[in-house]
Coordinates of C-alpha atoms and ligand atoms in Angstrom, one line a residue:
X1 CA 216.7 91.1 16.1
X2 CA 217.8 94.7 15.1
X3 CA 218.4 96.8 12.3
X4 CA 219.9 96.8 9.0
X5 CA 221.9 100.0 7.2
X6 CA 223.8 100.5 3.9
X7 CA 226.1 102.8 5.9
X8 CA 226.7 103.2 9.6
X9 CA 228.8 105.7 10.9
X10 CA 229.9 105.1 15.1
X11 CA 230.6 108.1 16.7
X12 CA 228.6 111.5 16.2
X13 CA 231.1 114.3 16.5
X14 CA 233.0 116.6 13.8
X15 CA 233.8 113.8 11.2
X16 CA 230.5 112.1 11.5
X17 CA 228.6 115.5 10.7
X18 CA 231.0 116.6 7.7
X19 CA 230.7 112.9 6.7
X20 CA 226.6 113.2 6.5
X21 CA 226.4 116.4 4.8
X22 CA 229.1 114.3 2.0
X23 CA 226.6 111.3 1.9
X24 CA 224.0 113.2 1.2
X25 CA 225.7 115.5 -1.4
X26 CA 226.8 111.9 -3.3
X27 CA 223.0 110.8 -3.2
X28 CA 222.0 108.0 -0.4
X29 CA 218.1 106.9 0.2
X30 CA 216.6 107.6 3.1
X31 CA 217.1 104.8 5.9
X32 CA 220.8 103.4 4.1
X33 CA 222.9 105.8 6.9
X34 CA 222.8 105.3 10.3
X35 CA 224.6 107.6 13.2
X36 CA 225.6 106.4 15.9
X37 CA 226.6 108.6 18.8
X38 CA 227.1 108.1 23.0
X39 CA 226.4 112.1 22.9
X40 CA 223.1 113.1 23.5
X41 CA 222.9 115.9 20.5
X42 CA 223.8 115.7 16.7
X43 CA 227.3 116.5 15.6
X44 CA 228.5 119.5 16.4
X45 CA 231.7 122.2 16.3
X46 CA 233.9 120.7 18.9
X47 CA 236.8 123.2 18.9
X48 CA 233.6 126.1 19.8
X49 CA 233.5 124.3 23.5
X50 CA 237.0 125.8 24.1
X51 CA 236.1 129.3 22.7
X52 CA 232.7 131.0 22.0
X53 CA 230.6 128.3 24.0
X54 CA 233.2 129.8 27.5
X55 CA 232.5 133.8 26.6
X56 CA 230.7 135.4 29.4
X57 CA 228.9 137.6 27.3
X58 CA 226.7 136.2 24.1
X59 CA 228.1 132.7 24.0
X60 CA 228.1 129.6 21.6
X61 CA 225.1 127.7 22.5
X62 CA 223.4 124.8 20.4
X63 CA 222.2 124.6 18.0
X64 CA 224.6 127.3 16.4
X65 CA 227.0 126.0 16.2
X66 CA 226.1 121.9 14.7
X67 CA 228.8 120.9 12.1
X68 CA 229.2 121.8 9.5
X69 CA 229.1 125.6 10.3
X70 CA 232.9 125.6 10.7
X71 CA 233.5 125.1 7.1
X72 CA 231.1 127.6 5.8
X73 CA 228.2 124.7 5.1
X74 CA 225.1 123.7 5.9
X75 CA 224.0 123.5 9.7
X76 CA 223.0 120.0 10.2
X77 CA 220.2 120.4 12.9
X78 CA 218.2 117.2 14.1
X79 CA 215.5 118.2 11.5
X80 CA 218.6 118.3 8.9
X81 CA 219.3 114.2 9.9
X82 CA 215.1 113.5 10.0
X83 CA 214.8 115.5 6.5
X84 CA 217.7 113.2 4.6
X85 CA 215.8 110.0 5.9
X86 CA 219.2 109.8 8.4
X87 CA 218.4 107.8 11.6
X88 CA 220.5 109.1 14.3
X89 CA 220.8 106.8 17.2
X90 CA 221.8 109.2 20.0
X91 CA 222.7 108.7 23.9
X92 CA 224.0 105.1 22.8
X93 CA 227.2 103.8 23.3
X94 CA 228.1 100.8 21.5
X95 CA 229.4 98.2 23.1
X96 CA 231.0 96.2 20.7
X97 CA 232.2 95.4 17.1
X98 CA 232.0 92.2 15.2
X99 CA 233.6 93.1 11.9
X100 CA 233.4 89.8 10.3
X101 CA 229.7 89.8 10.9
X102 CA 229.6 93.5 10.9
X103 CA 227.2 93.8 13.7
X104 CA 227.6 96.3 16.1
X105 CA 226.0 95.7 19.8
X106 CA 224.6 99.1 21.8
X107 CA 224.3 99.8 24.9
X108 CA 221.0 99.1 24.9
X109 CA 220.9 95.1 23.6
X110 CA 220.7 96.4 20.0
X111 CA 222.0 94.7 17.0
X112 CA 222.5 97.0 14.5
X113 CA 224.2 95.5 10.9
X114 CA 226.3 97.7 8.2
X115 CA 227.5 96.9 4.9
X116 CA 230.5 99.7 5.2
X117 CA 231.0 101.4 8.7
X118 CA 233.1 104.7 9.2
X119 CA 235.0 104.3 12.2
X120 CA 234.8 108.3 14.0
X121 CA 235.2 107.6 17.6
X122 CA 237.4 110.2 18.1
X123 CA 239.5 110.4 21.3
X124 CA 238.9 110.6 25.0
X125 CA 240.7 112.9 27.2
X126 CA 243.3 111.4 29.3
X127 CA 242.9 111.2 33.2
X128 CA 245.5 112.4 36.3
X129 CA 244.3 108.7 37.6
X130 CA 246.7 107.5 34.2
X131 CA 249.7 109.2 35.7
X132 CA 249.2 108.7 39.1
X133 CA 247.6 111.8 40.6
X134 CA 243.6 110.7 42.6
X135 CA 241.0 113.1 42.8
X136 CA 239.4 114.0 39.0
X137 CA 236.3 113.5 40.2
X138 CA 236.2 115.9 42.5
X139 CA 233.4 118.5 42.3
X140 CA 235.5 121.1 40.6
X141 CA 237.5 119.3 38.7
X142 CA 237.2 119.5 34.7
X143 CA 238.2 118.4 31.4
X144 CA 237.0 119.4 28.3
X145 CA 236.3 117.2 25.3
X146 CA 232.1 117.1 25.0
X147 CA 229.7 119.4 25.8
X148 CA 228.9 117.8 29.4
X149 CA 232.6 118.5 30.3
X150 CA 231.9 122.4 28.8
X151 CA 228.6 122.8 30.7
X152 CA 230.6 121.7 34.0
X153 CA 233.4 124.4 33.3
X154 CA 230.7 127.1 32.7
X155 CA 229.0 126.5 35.8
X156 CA 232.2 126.7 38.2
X157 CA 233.9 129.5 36.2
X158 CA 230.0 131.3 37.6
X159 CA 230.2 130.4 41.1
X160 CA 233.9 131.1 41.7
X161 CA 234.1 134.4 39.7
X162 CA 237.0 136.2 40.8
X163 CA 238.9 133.1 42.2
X164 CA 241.7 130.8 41.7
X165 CA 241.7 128.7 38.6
X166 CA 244.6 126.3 37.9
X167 CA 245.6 125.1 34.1
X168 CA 247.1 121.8 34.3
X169 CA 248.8 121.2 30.7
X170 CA 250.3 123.3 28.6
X171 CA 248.9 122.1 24.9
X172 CA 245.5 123.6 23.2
X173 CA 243.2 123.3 26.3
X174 CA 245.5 124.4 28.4
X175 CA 245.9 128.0 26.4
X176 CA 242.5 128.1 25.1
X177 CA 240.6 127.3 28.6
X178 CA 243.4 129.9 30.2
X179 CA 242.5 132.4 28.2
X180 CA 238.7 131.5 28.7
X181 CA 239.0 131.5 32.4
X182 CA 240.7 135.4 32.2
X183 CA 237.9 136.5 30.6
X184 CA 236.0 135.1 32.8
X185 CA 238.0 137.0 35.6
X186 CA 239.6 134.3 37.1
X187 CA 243.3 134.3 38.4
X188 CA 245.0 131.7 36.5
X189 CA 247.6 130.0 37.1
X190 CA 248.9 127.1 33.9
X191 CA 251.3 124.4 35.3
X192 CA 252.9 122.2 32.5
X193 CA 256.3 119.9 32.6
X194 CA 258.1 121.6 29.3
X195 CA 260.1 124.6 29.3
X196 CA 257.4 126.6 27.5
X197 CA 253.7 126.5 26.2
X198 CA 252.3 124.5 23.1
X199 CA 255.8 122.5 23.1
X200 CA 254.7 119.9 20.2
X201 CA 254.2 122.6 18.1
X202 CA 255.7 126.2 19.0
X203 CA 259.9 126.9 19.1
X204 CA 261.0 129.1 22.0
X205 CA 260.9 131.7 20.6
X206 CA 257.1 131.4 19.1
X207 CA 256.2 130.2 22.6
X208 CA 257.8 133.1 24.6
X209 CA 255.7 135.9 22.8
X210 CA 252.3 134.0 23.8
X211 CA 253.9 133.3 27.4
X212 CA 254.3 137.7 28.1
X213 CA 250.6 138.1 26.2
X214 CA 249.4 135.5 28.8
X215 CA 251.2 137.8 31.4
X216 CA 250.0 140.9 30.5
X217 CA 246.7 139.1 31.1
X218 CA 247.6 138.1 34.6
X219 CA 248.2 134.4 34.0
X220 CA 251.2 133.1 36.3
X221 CA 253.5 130.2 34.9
X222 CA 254.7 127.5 36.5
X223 CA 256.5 125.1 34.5
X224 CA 259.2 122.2 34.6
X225 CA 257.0 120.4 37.0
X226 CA 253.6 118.5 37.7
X227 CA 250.9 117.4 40.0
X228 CA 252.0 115.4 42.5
X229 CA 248.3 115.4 44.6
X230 CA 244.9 117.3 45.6
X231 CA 244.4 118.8 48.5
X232 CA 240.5 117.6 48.9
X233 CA 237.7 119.2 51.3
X234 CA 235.1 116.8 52.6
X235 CA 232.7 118.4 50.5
X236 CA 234.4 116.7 47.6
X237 CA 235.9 120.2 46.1
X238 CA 239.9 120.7 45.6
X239 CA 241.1 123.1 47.7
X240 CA 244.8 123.2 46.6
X241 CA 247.1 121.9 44.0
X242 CA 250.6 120.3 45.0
X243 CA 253.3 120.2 43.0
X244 CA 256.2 118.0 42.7
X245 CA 258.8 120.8 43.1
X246 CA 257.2 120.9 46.8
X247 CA 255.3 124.4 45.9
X248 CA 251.3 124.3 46.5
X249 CA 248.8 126.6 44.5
X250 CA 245.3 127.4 46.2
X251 CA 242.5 126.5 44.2
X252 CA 239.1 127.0 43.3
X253 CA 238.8 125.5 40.2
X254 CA 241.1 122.9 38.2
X255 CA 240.9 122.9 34.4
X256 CA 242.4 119.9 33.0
X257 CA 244.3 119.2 29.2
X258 CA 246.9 116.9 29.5
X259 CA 246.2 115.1 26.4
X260 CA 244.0 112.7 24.3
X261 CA 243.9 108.6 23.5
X262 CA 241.7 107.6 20.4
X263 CA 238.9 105.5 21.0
X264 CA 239.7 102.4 19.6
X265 CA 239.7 99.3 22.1
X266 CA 236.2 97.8 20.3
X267 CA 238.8 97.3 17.2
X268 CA 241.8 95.7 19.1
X269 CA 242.4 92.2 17.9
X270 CA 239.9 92.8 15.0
X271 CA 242.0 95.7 12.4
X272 CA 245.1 96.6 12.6
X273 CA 246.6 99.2 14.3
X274 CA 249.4 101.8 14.2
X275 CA 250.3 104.7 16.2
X276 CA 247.4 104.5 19.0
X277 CA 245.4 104.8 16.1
X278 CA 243.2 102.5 13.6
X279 CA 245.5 102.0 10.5
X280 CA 243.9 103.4 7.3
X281 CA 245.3 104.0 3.5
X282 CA 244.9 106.8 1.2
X283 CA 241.4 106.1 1.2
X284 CA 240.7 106.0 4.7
X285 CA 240.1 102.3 4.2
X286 CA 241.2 99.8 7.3
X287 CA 242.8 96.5 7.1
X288 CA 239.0 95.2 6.6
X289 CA 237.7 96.2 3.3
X290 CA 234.6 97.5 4.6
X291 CA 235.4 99.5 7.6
X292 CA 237.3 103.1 7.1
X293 CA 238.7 105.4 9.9
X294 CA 238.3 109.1 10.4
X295 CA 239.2 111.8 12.1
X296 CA 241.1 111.8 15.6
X297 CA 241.2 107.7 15.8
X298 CA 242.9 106.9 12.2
X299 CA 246.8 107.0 11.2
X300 CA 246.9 107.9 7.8
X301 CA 249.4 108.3 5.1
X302 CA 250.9 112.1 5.3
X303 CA 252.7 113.4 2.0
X304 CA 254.7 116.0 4.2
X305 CA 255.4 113.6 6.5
X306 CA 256.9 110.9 4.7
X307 CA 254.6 108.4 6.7
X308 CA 251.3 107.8 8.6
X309 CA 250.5 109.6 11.6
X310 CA 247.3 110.4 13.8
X311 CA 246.5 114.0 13.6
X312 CA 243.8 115.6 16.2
X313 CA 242.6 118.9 14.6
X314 CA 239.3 119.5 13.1
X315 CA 240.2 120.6 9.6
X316 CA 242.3 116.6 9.3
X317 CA 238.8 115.0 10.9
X318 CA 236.7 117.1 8.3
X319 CA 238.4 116.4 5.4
X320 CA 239.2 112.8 6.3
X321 CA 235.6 111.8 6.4
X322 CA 235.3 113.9 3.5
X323 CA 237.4 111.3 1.7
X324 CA 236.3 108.4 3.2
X325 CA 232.4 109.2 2.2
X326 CA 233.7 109.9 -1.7
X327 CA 236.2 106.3 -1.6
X328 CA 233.0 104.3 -0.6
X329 CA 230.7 106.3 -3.5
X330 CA 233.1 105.8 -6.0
X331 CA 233.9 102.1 -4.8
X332 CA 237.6 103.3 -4.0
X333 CA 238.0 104.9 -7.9
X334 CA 239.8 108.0 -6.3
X335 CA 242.8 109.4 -5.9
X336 CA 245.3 109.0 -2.6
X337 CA 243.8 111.9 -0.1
X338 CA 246.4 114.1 0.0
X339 CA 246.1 116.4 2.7
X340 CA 248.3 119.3 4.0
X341 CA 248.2 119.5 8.1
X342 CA 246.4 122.3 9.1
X343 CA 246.0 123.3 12.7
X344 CA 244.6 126.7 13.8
X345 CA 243.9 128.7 17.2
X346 CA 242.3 131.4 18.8
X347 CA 243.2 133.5 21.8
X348 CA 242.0 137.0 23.6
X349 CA 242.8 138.9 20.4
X350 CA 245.6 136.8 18.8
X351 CA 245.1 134.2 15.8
X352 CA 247.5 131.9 14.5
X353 CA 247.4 129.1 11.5
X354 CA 250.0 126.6 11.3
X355 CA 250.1 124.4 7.9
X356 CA 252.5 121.1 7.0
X357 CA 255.1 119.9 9.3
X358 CA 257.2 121.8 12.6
X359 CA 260.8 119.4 11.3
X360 CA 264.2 120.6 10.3
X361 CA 265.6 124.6 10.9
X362 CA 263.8 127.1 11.9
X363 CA 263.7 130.4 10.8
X364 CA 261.6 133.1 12.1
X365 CA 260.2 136.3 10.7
X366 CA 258.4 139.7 11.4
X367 CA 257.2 141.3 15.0
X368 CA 257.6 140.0 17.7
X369 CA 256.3 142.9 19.6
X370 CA 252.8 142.4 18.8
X371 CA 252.5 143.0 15.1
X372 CA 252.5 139.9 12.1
X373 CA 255.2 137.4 12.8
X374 CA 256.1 133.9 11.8
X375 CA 258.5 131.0 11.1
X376 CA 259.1 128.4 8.2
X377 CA 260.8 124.7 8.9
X378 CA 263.0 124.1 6.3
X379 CA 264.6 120.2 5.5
X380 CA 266.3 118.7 3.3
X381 CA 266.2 122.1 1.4
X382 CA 262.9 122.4 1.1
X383 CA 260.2 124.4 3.4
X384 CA 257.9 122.0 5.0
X385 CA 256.5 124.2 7.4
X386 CA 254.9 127.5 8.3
X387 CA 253.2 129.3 10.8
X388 CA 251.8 132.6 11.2
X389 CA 249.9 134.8 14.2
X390 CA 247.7 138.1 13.1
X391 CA 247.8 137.4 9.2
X392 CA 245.3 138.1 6.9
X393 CA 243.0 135.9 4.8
X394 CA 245.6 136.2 2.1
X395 CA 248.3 136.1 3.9
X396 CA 246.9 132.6 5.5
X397 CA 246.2 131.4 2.2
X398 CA 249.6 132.2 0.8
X399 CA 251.6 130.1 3.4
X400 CA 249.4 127.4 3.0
X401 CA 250.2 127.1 -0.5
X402 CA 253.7 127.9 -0.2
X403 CA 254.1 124.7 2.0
X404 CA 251.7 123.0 -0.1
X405 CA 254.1 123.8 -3.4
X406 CA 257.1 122.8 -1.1
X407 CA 259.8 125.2 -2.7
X408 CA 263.4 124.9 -2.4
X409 CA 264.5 127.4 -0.4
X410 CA 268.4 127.3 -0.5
X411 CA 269.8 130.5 1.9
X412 CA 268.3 130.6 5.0
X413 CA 269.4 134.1 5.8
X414 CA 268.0 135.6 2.6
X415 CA 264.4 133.7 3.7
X416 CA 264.2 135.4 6.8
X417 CA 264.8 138.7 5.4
X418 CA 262.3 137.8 2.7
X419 CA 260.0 136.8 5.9
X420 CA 256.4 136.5 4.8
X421 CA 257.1 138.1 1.2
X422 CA 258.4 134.6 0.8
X423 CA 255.3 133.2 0.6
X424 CA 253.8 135.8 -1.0
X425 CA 255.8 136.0 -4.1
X426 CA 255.9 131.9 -4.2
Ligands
LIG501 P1 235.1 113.7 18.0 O1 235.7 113.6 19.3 O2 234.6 115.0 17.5 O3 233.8 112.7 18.0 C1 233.8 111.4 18.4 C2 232.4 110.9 18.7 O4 232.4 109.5 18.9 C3 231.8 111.5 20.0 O5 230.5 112.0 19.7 C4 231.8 110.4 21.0 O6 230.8 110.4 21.9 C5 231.5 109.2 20.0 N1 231.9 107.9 20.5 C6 233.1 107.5 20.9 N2 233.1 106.1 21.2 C7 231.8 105.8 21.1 C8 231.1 104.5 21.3 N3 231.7 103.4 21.7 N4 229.7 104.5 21.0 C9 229.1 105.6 20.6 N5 229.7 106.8 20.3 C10 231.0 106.9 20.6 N6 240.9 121.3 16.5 C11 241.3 122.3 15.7 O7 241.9 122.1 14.6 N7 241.1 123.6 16.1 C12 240.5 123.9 17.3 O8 240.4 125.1 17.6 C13 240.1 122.9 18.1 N8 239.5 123.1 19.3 C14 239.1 122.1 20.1 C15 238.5 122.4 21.3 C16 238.2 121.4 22.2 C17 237.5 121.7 23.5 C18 238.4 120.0 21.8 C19 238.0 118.9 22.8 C20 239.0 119.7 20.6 C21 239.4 120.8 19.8 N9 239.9 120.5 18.5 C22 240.3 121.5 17.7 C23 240.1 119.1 18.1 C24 238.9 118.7 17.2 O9 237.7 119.0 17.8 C25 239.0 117.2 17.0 O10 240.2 116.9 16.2 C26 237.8 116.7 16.3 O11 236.6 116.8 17.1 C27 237.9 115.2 15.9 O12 236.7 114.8 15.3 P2 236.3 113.2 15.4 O13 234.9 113.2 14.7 O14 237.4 112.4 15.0 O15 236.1 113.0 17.0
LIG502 P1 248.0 118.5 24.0 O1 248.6 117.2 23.6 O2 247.9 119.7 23.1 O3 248.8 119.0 25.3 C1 249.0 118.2 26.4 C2 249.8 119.0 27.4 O4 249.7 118.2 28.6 C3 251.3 119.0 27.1 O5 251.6 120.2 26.4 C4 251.9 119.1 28.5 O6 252.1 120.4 28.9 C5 250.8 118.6 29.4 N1 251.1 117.4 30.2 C6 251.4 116.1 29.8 N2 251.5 115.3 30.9 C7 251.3 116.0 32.0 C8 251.3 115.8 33.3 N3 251.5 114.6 33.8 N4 251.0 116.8 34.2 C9 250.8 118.0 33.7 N5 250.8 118.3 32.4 C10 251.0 117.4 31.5 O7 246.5 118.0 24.6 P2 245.3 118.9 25.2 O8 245.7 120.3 25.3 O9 244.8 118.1 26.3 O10 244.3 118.9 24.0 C11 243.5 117.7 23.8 C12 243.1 117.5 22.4 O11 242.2 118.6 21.9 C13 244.3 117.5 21.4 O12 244.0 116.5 20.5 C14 244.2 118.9 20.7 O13 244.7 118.8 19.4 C15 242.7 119.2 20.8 N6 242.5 120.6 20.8 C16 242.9 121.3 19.7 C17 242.8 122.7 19.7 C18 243.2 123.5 18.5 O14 243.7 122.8 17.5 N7 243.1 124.8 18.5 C19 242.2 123.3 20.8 C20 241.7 122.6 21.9 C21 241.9 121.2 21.9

């Protein structure tokens, strides 16, 4: 025995809230959606566990910041889900799918039925253990992807103020939670394999001027190499960090973002797959009619891109559910989503926005001292890219629709001296 929804949606992060608030725009009933979430709160703002929730003074707490507060929308608080006749099934993990029967089992012996599920698993964070190193579980160790992992992280930034924190990874967590730590006044120290920091998305060049900020700071880089092992006290804490280059780093607290895998294995065998991620088309639909994919686990179709990829940024997960709530309204009677990548951060003082694709030249523009700066990709005569650090609202807004528009662009030497005035005058 169990019970019976229209809709379900399994997982109960940043899609799943931006989804709800769609659903209940389009007009459900009360008791056709169910949630379905192993987190014990209601969707919230992931990307604030990285930033305001880690500020020493006056920080993020729940329930401020419950999607969809990041997109200027309503604030979906449990009385939000109880009001819209939403039953949110909270602390559950499900255990596994049945698409042909479309029965999904919890963790608790439940059966619960759909007639369409949304897919928004998301991704977990990947371990040391996956590359070889022992010792994550060590009392302060962290990662950071749900608000457990953030808890942990504020609790041993408190009670080793003033000591050694090391960054393993040199992506989004790694930045963010070094930047987090400083002001937290920790010595940090960030330890990544590439030559420089944020190397999926930043050139050199981009990268260096974030690399002296950090410095300035007091953050120490050590890079071309990785964790080799843990120095580990019998009271379960790291003590020190070894390095393959034979180099050891004391430590008081490791911070750990060495990447994510999408949460998919109840689908294997069952839809297909592409790119570690549950294959979708333009309508966020799967390779079974009535399940869709959203957010961090789906490969969708990308216009810039010229194929499908998995994207892991907020704005992708809540526009993709976005999409996939308006397909299943208007029984697939929509247009292809189209979406422009969009990926954003926020650091000490500096702010940058990234929009379309990092492929072909490169050509950067304006100061690199500290002031507005930038850089477009350019291929196959066209710009596909941009990015930009201290902008303006309208200055953000301009390179997004530049790339949007895709203009050809056929001197490279006259766009960098046009520099951001290209965009502008697009
Ligand atoms: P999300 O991970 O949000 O949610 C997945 C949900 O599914 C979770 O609630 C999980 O518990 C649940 N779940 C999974 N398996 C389940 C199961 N079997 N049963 C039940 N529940 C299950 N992006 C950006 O663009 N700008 C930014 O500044 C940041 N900052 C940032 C900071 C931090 C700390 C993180 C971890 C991530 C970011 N991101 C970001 C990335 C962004 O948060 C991410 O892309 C979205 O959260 C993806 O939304 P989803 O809903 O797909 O997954
Ligand atoms: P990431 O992919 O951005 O970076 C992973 C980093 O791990 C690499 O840059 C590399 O330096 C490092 N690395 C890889 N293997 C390693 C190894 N064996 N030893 C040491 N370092 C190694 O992933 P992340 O930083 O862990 O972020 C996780 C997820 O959270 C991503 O999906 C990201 O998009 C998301 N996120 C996004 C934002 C944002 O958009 N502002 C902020 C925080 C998190």
């Amino acid at each position: 025995m169990g019970r019976a929804f229209v809709y379900v949606i399994l997982g109960g992060g940043v899609a799943a809230g931006y989804a709800a608030l769609e659903f209940t725009k389009r007009g459900i009933s009360h008791g056709e959606l169910c949630i379905i979430s192993e987190e014990s709160v209601p969707p919230y703002e992931r990307p604030a566990l990285s930033k305001g929730f880690l500020l020493p003074e006056a920080p993020a707490r729940l329930p401020s910041f419950h999607t969809c507060v990041g997109a200027n929308e309503e604030r979906l608080t449990p009385e939000w889900y109880k009001e819209h006749g939403i039953e949110l099934v909270i602390g559950t993990q499900v255990k596994s799918v049945d698409v042909r029967r479309k029965t999904l089992l919890t963790g608790s012996g439940e059966t619960i039925s759909y007639k369409v599920l949304i897919i928004a698993t998301g991704a977990r964070a990947l371990k040391l253990e996956e590359f070889g190193v022992k010792g994550s579980d060590s009392e302060n160790v962290c990662y950071l992807r749900d608000l457990a992992d953030a808890n942990r992280l504020v609790d041993l930034m408190e009670s080793s103020s003033g000591g050694n924190a090391i960054v393993i990874g040199g992506g989004y967590i790694g930045m963010e939670c070094a930047a987090s730590l400083v002001i937290n006044r920790m010595n940090v120290t960030m330890v990544f394999p590439e030559e420089h920091c944020m190397a999926r998305l930043f050139t050199p060049k981009i990268a260096s001027f974030y690399e002296e900020f950090y410095k300035s700071k007091g953050v120490k880089f050590v890079k071309g190499t990785i964790l080799s092992s843990f120095d580990i006290a019998s009271n379960r804490k790291v003590t020190a960090v070894n390095l393959r280059d034979g180099s050891s780093l004391p430590a008081d607290v490791v911070v750990v973002g060495i990447g994510i895998r999408p949460n998919k294995s109840l689908f294997e065998g069952q839809l297909t797959l592409e790119k570690g991620g549950i294959k979708v088309n333009g309508k966020m639909q799967s390779s079974n009619s009535s399940v869709y994919a959203v957010g961090d686990v789906a490969t969708f179709p990308v216009k810039v891109f010229g194929e499908s990829r998995r994207l892991e940024h907020v704005d992708s997960a809540r526009k993709s559910a976005r999409h996939a709530v308006t397909a299943i309204m208007e029984r697939n009677q929509v247009d292809e989503f189209d979406y422009l990548p969009f990926f954003y951060s926020r650091i000490f003082t500096l702010s940058w926005q990234f929009y379309g694709d990092n492929a072909g030249d490169v050509v950067h523009f304006g100061d690199f001292s500290g002031g507005t700066f930038g850089a477009y990709w350019v291929r196959k005569g066209q710009l596909v890219g941009s990015f930009l650090e201290g902008g303006t609202k309208e200055e953000y807004e301009a390179i997004a629709k530049a790339t949007r528009l895709k203009p050809e662009v056929e001197d490279l030497a006259e766009l960098e001296r046009q520099g951001l005035g290209f965009a502008l005058t697009v």
